[in-house]
mmCIF file of C-alpha atoms in Angstrom:
data_model
loop_
_atom_site.group_PDB
_atom_site.id
_atom_site.type_symbol
_atom_site.label_atom_id
_atom_site.label_comp_id
_atom_site.label_asym_id
_atom_site.label_seq_id
_atom_site.Cartn_x
_atom_site.Cartn_y
_atom_site.Cartn_z
ATOM 1 C CA UNK X 1 41.534 32.696 -12.085
ATOM 2 C CA UNK X 2 43.814 29.831 -11.110
ATOM 3 C CA UNK X 3 42.986 30.335 -7.437
ATOM 4 C CA UNK X 4 39.266 30.284 -8.281
ATOM 5 C CA UNK X 5 39.466 26.929 -10.056
ATOM 6 C CA UNK X 6 41.698 25.521 -7.350
ATOM 7 C CA UNK X 7 39.141 26.384 -4.676
ATOM 8 C CA UNK X 8 36.179 25.245 -6.808
ATOM 9 C CA UNK X 9 37.743 21.849 -7.515
ATOM 10 C CA UNK X 10 39.243 21.349 -4.077
ATOM 11 C CA UNK X 11 37.658 19.630 -1.104
ATOM 12 C CA UNK X 12 34.985 20.279 0.102
ATOM 13 C CA UNK X 13 33.748 22.672 -2.611
ATOM 14 C CA UNK X 14 34.210 20.016 -5.308
ATOM 15 C CA UNK X 15 31.197 18.136 -3.884
ATOM 16 C CA UNK X 16 28.934 21.101 -4.571
ATOM 17 C CA UNK X 17 30.742 21.918 -7.821
ATOM 18 C CA UNK X 18 29.812 18.487 -9.204
ATOM 19 C CA UNK X 19 26.205 18.907 -8.073
ATOM 20 C CA UNK X 20 26.081 22.433 -9.476
ATOM 21 C CA UNK X 21 27.299 21.149 -12.846
ATOM 22 C CA UNK X 22 24.410 18.683 -12.946
ATOM 23 C CA UNK X 23 21.928 21.415 -11.986
ATOM 24 C CA UNK X 24 23.189 23.778 -14.692
ATOM 25 C CA UNK X 25 23.022 21.024 -17.339
ATOM 26 C CA UNK X 26 19.480 20.179 -16.245
ATOM 27 C CA UNK X 27 18.255 23.755 -16.632
ATOM 28 C CA UNK X 28 20.007 24.013 -20.001
ATOM 29 C CA UNK X 29 18.067 20.937 -21.135
ATOM 30 C CA UNK X 30 14.857 22.545 -19.890
ATOM 31 C CA UNK X 31 15.647 25.732 -21.817
ATOM 32 C CA UNK X 32 16.360 23.718 -24.977
ATOM 33 C CA UNK X 33 13.189 21.668 -24.620
ATOM 34 C CA UNK X 34 14.983 18.344 -24.120
ATOM 35 C CA UNK X 35 13.474 18.156 -20.653
ATOM 36 C CA UNK X 36 9.934 19.207 -19.804
ATOM 37 C CA UNK X 37 9.854 21.655 -16.912
ATOM 38 C CA UNK X 38 6.085 21.192 -16.479
ATOM 39 C CA UNK X 39 6.207 17.521 -15.675
ATOM 40 C CA UNK X 40 4.277 16.267 -18.748
ATOM 41 C CA UNK X 41 7.090 14.230 -20.224
ATOM 42 C CA UNK X 42 10.567 13.521 -18.908
ATOM 43 C CA UNK X 43 11.120 15.724 -15.873
ATOM 44 C CA UNK X 44 8.631 16.244 -13.103
ATOM 45 C CA UNK X 45 9.504 19.736 -12.068
ATOM 46 C CA UNK X 46 6.144 20.243 -10.402
ATOM 47 C CA UNK X 47 6.401 17.217 -8.149
ATOM 48 C CA UNK X 48 6.429 18.441 -4.595
ATOM 49 C CA UNK X 49 9.260 18.270 -2.120
ATOM 50 C CA UNK X 50 7.775 15.760 0.306
ATOM 51 C CA UNK X 51 8.137 15.882 4.064
ATOM 52 C CA UNK X 52 7.029 18.906 6.013
ATOM 53 C CA UNK X 53 9.576 17.889 8.639
ATOM 54 C CA UNK X 54 12.319 18.964 6.237
ATOM 55 C CA UNK X 55 10.592 22.265 5.645
ATOM 56 C CA UNK X 56 10.823 21.937 1.869
ATOM 57 C CA UNK X 57 7.224 21.013 1.085
ATOM 58 C CA UNK X 58 5.165 23.123 -1.267
ATOM 59 C CA UNK X 59 7.703 23.815 -4.014
ATOM 60 C CA UNK X 60 9.014 21.586 -6.814
ATOM 61 C CA UNK X 61 11.783 19.211 -5.775
ATOM 62 C CA UNK X 62 14.048 20.342 -8.604
ATOM 63 C CA UNK X 63 13.722 24.003 -7.623
ATOM 64 C CA UNK X 64 14.439 23.310 -3.951
ATOM 65 C CA UNK X 65 17.431 21.139 -4.846
ATOM 66 C CA UNK X 66 18.801 23.707 -7.287
ATOM 67 C CA UNK X 67 18.627 26.437 -4.660
ATOM 68 C CA UNK X 68 20.217 24.167 -2.069
ATOM 69 C CA UNK X 69 23.136 23.353 -4.371
ATOM 70 C CA UNK X 70 23.681 26.980 -5.402
ATOM 71 C CA UNK X 71 23.683 28.248 -1.818
ATOM 72 C CA UNK X 72 25.840 25.337 -0.686
ATOM 73 C CA UNK X 73 28.399 25.971 -3.407
ATOM 74 C CA UNK X 74 28.695 29.652 -2.503
ATOM 75 C CA UNK X 75 29.094 28.924 1.208
ATOM 76 C CA UNK X 76 31.586 26.101 0.711
ATOM 77 C CA UNK X 77 33.646 28.128 -1.756
ATOM 78 C CA UNK X 78 33.946 31.099 0.596
ATOM 79 C CA UNK X 79 34.686 28.823 3.543
ATOM 80 C CA UNK X 80 37.327 26.949 1.561
ATOM 81 C CA UNK X 81 39.128 30.154 0.647
ATOM 82 C CA UNK X 82 38.967 31.631 4.149
ATOM 83 C CA UNK X 83 39.153 28.652 6.496
ATOM 84 C CA UNK X 84 40.517 25.475 4.907
ATOM 85 C CA UNK X 85 44.318 25.148 5.043
ATOM 86 C CA UNK X 86 46.415 22.831 2.899
ATOM 87 C CA UNK X 87 47.719 19.476 4.026
ATOM 88 C CA UNK X 88 46.173 16.726 6.178
ATOM 89 C CA UNK X 89 44.654 19.231 8.566
ATOM 90 C CA UNK X 90 42.815 20.756 5.616
ATOM 91 C CA UNK X 91 40.997 17.452 5.028
ATOM 92 C CA UNK X 92 39.631 17.445 8.572
ATOM 93 C CA UNK X 93 38.684 21.114 8.388
ATOM 94 C CA UNK X 94 37.150 20.537 4.951
ATOM 95 C CA UNK X 95 34.997 17.693 6.282
ATOM 96 C CA UNK X 96 33.732 19.942 9.065
ATOM 97 C CA UNK X 97 33.052 22.712 6.537
ATOM 98 C CA UNK X 98 31.123 20.273 4.345
ATOM 99 C CA UNK X 99 28.877 19.168 7.207
ATOM 100 C CA UNK X 100 28.308 22.754 8.321
ATOM 101 C CA UNK X 101 27.596 23.855 4.745
ATOM 102 C CA UNK X 102 24.920 21.198 4.284
ATOM 103 C CA UNK X 103 23.213 22.269 7.493
ATOM 104 C CA UNK X 104 23.422 26.019 6.837
ATOM 105 C CA UNK X 105 22.222 25.568 3.228
ATOM 106 C CA UNK X 106 19.251 23.504 4.371
ATOM 107 C CA UNK X 107 18.296 26.159 6.934
ATOM 108 C CA UNK X 108 18.643 28.896 4.326
ATOM 109 C CA UNK X 109 16.533 27.046 1.756
ATOM 110 C CA UNK X 110 13.777 26.572 4.354
ATOM 111 C CA UNK X 111 13.544 30.357 4.527
ATOM 112 C CA UNK X 112 13.773 30.836 0.755
ATOM 113 C CA UNK X 113 11.009 28.406 -0.212
ATOM 114 C CA UNK X 114 8.352 29.736 2.159
ATOM 115 C CA UNK X 115 7.507 32.850 0.102
ATOM 116 C CA UNK X 116 7.647 30.728 -3.073
ATOM 117 C CA UNK X 117 4.914 28.360 -1.904
ATOM 118 C CA UNK X 118 2.089 30.586 -3.150
ATOM 119 C CA UNK X 119 3.596 30.546 -6.655
ATOM 120 C CA UNK X 120 3.063 26.787 -6.928
ATOM 121 C CA UNK X 121 -0.573 25.872 -6.246
ATOM 122 C CA UNK X 122 -1.121 22.319 -5.126
ATOM 123 C CA UNK X 123 -2.417 20.807 -8.342
ATOM 124 C CA UNK X 124 -2.315 17.090 -8.917
ATOM 125 C CA UNK X 125 -1.451 15.812 -12.383
ATOM 126 C CA UNK X 126 -3.668 13.373 -14.277
ATOM 127 C CA UNK X 127 -3.767 9.801 -12.985
ATOM 128 C CA UNK X 128 -3.594 6.753 -15.190
ATOM 129 C CA UNK X 129 -7.024 5.824 -13.887
ATOM 130 C CA UNK X 130 -8.328 8.959 -15.618
ATOM 131 C CA UNK X 131 -7.718 7.178 -18.936
ATOM 132 C CA UNK X 132 -10.188 4.403 -18.148
ATOM 133 C CA UNK X 133 -13.271 4.880 -20.325
ATOM 134 C CA UNK X 134 -11.422 6.807 -23.045
ATOM 135 C CA UNK X 135 -10.816 5.694 -26.580
ATOM 136 C CA UNK X 136 -7.302 5.156 -27.889
ATOM 137 C CA UNK X 137 -5.470 4.595 -31.159
ATOM 138 C CA UNK X 138 -3.461 1.395 -31.437
ATOM 139 C CA UNK X 139 0.200 2.040 -32.346
ATOM 140 C CA UNK X 140 1.492 -1.530 -32.629
ATOM 141 C CA UNK X 141 0.860 -4.145 -35.289
ATOM 142 C CA UNK X 142 -1.114 -6.301 -32.893
ATOM 143 C CA UNK X 143 -2.557 -6.354 -29.406
ATOM 144 C CA UNK X 144 -2.834 -9.557 -27.414
ATOM 145 C CA UNK X 145 -2.599 -10.739 -23.824
ATOM 146 C CA UNK X 146 1.129 -10.002 -23.639
ATOM 147 C CA UNK X 147 1.858 -7.147 -26.023
ATOM 148 C CA UNK X 148 0.473 -3.848 -27.288
ATOM 149 C CA UNK X 149 0.751 -0.075 -27.167
ATOM 150 C CA UNK X 150 -1.741 2.696 -27.841
ATOM 151 C CA UNK X 151 -1.942 6.470 -27.846
ATOM 152 C CA UNK X 152 -4.593 8.112 -25.697
ATOM 153 C CA UNK X 153 -5.508 11.749 -25.172
ATOM 154 C CA UNK X 154 -6.542 13.036 -21.776
ATOM 155 C CA UNK X 155 -9.217 15.614 -21.100
ATOM 156 C CA UNK X 156 -6.682 18.462 -21.230
ATOM 157 C CA UNK X 157 -5.593 17.452 -24.728
ATOM 158 C CA UNK X 158 -2.200 15.982 -23.824
ATOM 159 C CA UNK X 159 -1.284 12.660 -25.437
ATOM 160 C CA UNK X 160 0.365 9.646 -23.847
ATOM 161 C CA UNK X 161 1.522 6.267 -25.096
ATOM 162 C CA UNK X 162 0.325 3.482 -22.795
ATOM 163 C CA UNK X 163 0.697 -0.265 -22.610
ATOM 164 C CA UNK X 164 -2.472 -2.133 -23.584
ATOM 165 C CA UNK X 165 -3.524 -5.772 -23.499
ATOM 166 C CA UNK X 166 -6.468 -7.701 -24.955
ATOM 167 C CA UNK X 167 -7.600 -10.885 -23.208
ATOM 168 C CA UNK X 168 -7.353 -13.992 -25.348
ATOM 169 C CA UNK X 169 -11.079 -14.558 -24.984
ATOM 170 C CA UNK X 170 -11.839 -11.139 -26.484
ATOM 171 C CA UNK X 171 -9.834 -11.669 -29.654
ATOM 172 C CA UNK X 172 -12.894 -13.184 -31.323
ATOM 173 C CA UNK X 173 -14.735 -9.902 -30.835
ATOM 174 C CA UNK X 174 -12.324 -8.072 -33.088
ATOM 175 C CA UNK X 175 -8.647 -7.824 -33.885
ATOM 176 C CA UNK X 176 -6.873 -4.644 -32.842
ATOM 177 C CA UNK X 177 -4.173 -3.580 -35.297
ATOM 178 C CA UNK X 178 -2.167 -0.432 -35.885
ATOM 179 C CA UNK X 179 -4.467 2.555 -36.478
ATOM 180 C CA UNK X 180 -7.605 0.931 -35.118
ATOM 181 C CA UNK X 181 -9.609 2.428 -32.269
ATOM 182 C CA UNK X 182 -9.905 0.728 -28.915
ATOM 183 C CA UNK X 183 -11.646 1.423 -25.627
ATOM 184 C CA UNK X 184 -9.668 1.402 -22.386
ATOM 185 C CA UNK X 185 -12.037 -0.248 -19.935
ATOM 186 C CA UNK X 186 -9.775 -1.250 -17.004
ATOM 187 C CA UNK X 187 -6.302 -0.696 -15.595
ATOM 188 C CA UNK X 188 -4.042 -3.400 -14.188
ATOM 189 C CA UNK X 189 -1.908 -1.798 -11.469
ATOM 190 C CA UNK X 190 0.333 -4.840 -11.074
ATOM 191 C CA UNK X 191 1.245 -5.088 -14.742
ATOM 192 C CA UNK X 192 0.892 -1.323 -15.339
ATOM 193 C CA UNK X 193 -1.190 -1.738 -18.490
ATOM 194 C CA UNK X 194 -4.757 -1.119 -19.680
ATOM 195 C CA UNK X 195 -7.230 -3.725 -20.807
ATOM 196 C CA UNK X 196 -8.564 -2.675 -24.192
ATOM 197 C CA UNK X 197 -11.447 -3.775 -26.372
ATOM 198 C CA UNK X 198 -12.386 -2.900 -29.964
ATOM 199 C CA UNK X 199 -14.414 0.294 -30.031
ATOM 200 C CA UNK X 200 -17.675 0.517 -31.959
ATOM 201 C CA UNK X 201 -18.975 4.077 -32.198
ATOM 202 C CA UNK X 202 -22.438 2.768 -33.065
ATOM 203 C CA UNK X 203 -22.694 1.329 -29.546
ATOM 204 C CA UNK X 204 -21.561 4.528 -27.852
ATOM 205 C CA UNK X 205 -24.639 6.399 -26.562
ATOM 206 C CA UNK X 206 -22.770 9.675 -27.033
ATOM 207 C CA UNK X 207 -22.093 9.169 -30.740
ATOM 208 C CA UNK X 208 -24.447 6.392 -31.815
ATOM 209 C CA UNK X 209 -27.226 6.780 -34.393
ATOM 210 C CA UNK X 210 -29.751 7.443 -31.635
ATOM 211 C CA UNK X 211 -27.975 10.595 -30.519
ATOM 212 C CA UNK X 212 -29.915 13.795 -31.069
ATOM 213 C CA UNK X 213 -28.331 17.176 -31.544
#
């Protein structure tokens, strides 16, 4: 057991050991629900590995990285035990092993992810622009030109808290306070917030008094 820990914490395996520790902790958080494996909250597991030139496109970045680290750790551990001597020469050999391990792991992962591509259909998540035109519930005590938050539900039923602003000229039309309903009518990409106005259901052609069943 002592030899195992010595090899796992020695150079170059220690580089992959540290990365593997992070990967294991990440998947533990996913299993416990502290991280969202479906990309709706904290962790975007379903974001794609970009760059077809790297050969890792089509599968989630976190999955590709986890496989890369696991394969790299196994290769570097075996190489450290069999090839890396102690002393100054071992540092040079270890550096060569590290470079070779990165390359071999990358080549191996390219082969692993190809059959996995069909398991991850190319579906794009909801865009913030999809919220424009939806009603929201104000969650702050006030909304003005520089402050405000609201909760909005997308078409799939998921909820999100977004930044909202109300132009100073629109304050006369109605004050938005906590619990009131607003209408998201535009999105400011620079400020990353929505312009919101007080919502009047009587003016909505879908729910107004003129609606027929």
